[in-house]
Short mmCIF file of C-alpha atoms in Angstrom, two decimals:
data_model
loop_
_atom_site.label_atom_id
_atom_site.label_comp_id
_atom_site.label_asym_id
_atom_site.label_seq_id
_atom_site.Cartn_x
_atom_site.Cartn_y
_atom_site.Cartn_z
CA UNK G 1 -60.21 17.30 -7.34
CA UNK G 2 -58.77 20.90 -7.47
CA UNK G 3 -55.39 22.37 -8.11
CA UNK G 4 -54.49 22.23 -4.08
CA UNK G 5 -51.91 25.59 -4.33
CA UNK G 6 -54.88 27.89 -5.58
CA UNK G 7 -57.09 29.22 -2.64
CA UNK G 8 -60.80 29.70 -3.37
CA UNK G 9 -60.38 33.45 -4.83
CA UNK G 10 -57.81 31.57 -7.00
CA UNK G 11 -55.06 33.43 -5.88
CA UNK G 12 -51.61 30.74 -5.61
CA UNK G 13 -50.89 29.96 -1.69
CA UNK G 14 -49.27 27.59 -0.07
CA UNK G 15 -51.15 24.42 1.33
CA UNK G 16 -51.74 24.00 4.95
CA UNK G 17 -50.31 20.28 5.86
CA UNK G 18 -50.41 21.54 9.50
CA UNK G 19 -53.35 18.89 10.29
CA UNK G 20 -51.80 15.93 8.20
CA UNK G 21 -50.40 13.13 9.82
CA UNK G 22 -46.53 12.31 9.80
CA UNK G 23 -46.20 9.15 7.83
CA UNK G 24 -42.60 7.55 6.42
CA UNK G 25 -42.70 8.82 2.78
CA UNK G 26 -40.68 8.66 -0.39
CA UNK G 27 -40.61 9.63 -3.70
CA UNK G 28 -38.71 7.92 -7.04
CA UNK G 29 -37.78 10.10 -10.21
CA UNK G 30 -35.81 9.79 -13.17
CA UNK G 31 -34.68 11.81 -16.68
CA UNK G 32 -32.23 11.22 -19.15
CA UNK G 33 -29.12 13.35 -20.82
CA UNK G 34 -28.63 12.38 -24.22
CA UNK G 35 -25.47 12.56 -26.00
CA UNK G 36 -22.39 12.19 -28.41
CA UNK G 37 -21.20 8.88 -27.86
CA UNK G 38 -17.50 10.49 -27.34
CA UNK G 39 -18.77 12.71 -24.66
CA UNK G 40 -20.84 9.52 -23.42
CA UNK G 41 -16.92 7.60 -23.33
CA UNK G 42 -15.12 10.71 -22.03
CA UNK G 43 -17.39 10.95 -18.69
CA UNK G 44 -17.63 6.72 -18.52
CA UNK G 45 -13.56 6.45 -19.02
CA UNK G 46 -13.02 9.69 -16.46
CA UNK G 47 -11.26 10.96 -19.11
CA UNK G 48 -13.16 14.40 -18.63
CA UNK G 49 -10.91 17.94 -18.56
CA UNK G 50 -13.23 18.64 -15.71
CA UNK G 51 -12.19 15.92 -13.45
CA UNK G 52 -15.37 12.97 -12.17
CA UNK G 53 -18.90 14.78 -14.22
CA UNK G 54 -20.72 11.77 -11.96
CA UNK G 55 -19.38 12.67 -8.91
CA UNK G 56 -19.84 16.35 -8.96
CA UNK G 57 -23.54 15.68 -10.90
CA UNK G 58 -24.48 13.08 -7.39
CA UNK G 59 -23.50 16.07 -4.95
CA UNK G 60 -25.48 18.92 -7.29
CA UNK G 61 -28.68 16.44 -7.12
CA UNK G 62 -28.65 15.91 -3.45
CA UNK G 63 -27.96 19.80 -3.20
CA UNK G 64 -30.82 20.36 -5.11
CA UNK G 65 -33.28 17.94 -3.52
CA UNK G 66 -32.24 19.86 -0.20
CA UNK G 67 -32.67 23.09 -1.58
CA UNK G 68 -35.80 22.19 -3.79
CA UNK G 69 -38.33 24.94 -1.66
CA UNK G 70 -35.95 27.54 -2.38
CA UNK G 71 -36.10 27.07 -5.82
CA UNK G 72 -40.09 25.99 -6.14
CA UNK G 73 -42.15 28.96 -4.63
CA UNK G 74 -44.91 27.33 -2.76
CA UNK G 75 -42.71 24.06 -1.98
CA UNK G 76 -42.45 22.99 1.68
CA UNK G 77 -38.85 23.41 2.99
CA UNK G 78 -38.41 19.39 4.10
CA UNK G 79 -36.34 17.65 6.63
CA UNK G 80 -35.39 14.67 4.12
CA UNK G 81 -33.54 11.57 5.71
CA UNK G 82 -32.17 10.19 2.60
CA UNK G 83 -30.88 11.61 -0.48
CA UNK G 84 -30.07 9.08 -3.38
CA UNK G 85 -28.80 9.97 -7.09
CA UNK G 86 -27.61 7.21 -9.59
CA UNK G 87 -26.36 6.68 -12.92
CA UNK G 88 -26.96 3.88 -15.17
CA UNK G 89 -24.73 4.22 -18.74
CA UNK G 90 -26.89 3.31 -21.57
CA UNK G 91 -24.15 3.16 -24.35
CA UNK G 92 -26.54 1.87 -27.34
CA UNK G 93 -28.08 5.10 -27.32
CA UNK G 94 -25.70 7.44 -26.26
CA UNK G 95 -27.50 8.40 -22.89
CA UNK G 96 -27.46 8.32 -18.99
CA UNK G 97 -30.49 7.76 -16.91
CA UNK G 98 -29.92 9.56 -13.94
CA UNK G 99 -32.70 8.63 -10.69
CA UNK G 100 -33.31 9.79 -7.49
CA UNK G 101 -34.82 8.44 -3.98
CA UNK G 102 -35.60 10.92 -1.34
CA UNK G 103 -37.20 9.91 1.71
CA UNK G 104 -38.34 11.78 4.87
CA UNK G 105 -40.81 11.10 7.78
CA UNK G 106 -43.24 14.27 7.37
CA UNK G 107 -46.55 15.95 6.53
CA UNK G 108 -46.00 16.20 2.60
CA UNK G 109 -44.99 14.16 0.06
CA UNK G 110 -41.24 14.45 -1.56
CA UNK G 111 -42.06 13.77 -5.02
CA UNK G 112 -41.04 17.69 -6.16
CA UNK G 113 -37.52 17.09 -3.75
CA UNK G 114 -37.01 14.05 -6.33
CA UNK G 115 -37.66 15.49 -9.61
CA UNK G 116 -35.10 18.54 -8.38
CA UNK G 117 -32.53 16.28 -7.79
CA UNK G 118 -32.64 14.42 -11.23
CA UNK G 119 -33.12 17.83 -13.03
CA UNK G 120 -29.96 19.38 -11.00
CA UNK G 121 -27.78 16.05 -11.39
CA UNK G 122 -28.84 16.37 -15.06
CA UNK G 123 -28.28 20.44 -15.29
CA UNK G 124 -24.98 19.56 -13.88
CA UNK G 125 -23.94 17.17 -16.57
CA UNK G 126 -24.67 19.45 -19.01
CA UNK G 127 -22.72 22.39 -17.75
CA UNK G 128 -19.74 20.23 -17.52
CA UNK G 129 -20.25 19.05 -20.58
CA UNK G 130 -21.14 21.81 -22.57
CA UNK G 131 -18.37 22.32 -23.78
CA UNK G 132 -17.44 19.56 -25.85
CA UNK G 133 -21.05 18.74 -26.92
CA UNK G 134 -23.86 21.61 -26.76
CA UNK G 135 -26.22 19.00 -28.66
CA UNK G 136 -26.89 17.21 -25.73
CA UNK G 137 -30.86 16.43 -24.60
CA UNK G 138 -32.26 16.65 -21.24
CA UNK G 139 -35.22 14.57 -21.70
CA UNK G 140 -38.42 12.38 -19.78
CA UNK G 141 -38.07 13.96 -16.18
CA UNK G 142 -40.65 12.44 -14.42
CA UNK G 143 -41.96 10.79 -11.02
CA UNK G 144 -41.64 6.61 -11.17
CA UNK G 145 -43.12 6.13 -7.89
CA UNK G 146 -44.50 7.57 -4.60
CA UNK G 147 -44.93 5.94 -1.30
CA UNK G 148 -46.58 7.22 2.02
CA UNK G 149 -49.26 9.66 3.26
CA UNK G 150 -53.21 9.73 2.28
CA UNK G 151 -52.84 8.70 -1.04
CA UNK G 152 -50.76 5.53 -0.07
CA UNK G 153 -48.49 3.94 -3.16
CA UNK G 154 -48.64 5.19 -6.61
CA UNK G 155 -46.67 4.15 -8.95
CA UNK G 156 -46.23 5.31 -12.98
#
């Protein structure tokens, strides 16, 4: 199987999904910021000069997912039903996970609308956190799971 965004003269182009079927799909992603463990307490305790990092990180990831074909040149813009960013504090080593859902009844898959939203949500951390701790690690941004169209289920 070829790389579907290069056209036979190898040129990049966007791929025609004007003949694929609208199925219910979704796609799951997830990354993780790495950090000082006093940043890590800061952020959990709200204790942040910047006011709720989580709460202004969700809305930036859902932003993103919506504007992922702006950003991604030969993305799809994508009428997506359901935008989903979470959180989960792992203290032992200093780190959130941050995942994503995004979900949409369409021609093309959502997978790249997912992986924008964690690496937004996690872009967003960082800038609010830079401050107090420019060691910090975006890390292991990557696609858990894929439902829907001709491929069917996939999961990593």
């Amino acid at each position: 199987m070829g790389l579907s965004h290069i056209n036979q003269a190898g040129e990049a182009n966007m791929v025609d999904v004007s003949e694929k079927a609208v199925t219910a799909r979704e796609a799951k992603a997830e990354g993780f910021v790495k950090m000082q463990p006093e940043t890590l307490k800061l952020i959990v305790e709200g204790k942040h000069h910047k006011g709720d990092v989580f709460s202004v990180a969700r809305i930036a990831g859902i932003q993103g997912a919506k504007k992922c074909s702006d950003l991604i040149p030969l993305c799809h813009p994508l009428m997506l039903s359901k935008v989903q960013v979470d959180f989960d504090i792992d203290e032992a080593n200093s780190q959130v996970r941050i995942s994503s859902l995004c979900k949409l009844a369409g021609q093309t898959g959502v997978e790249m609308e997912a992986l924008t939203a964690v690496s937004v949500a996690a872009l967003t951390l960082f800038d609010m956190c830079k401050a107090v701790d420019p060691s910090m690690v975006l890390s292991d941004i990557r696609v858990l799971e894929k439902r829907g169209g001709k491929s069917g289920h996939w999961q990593n």
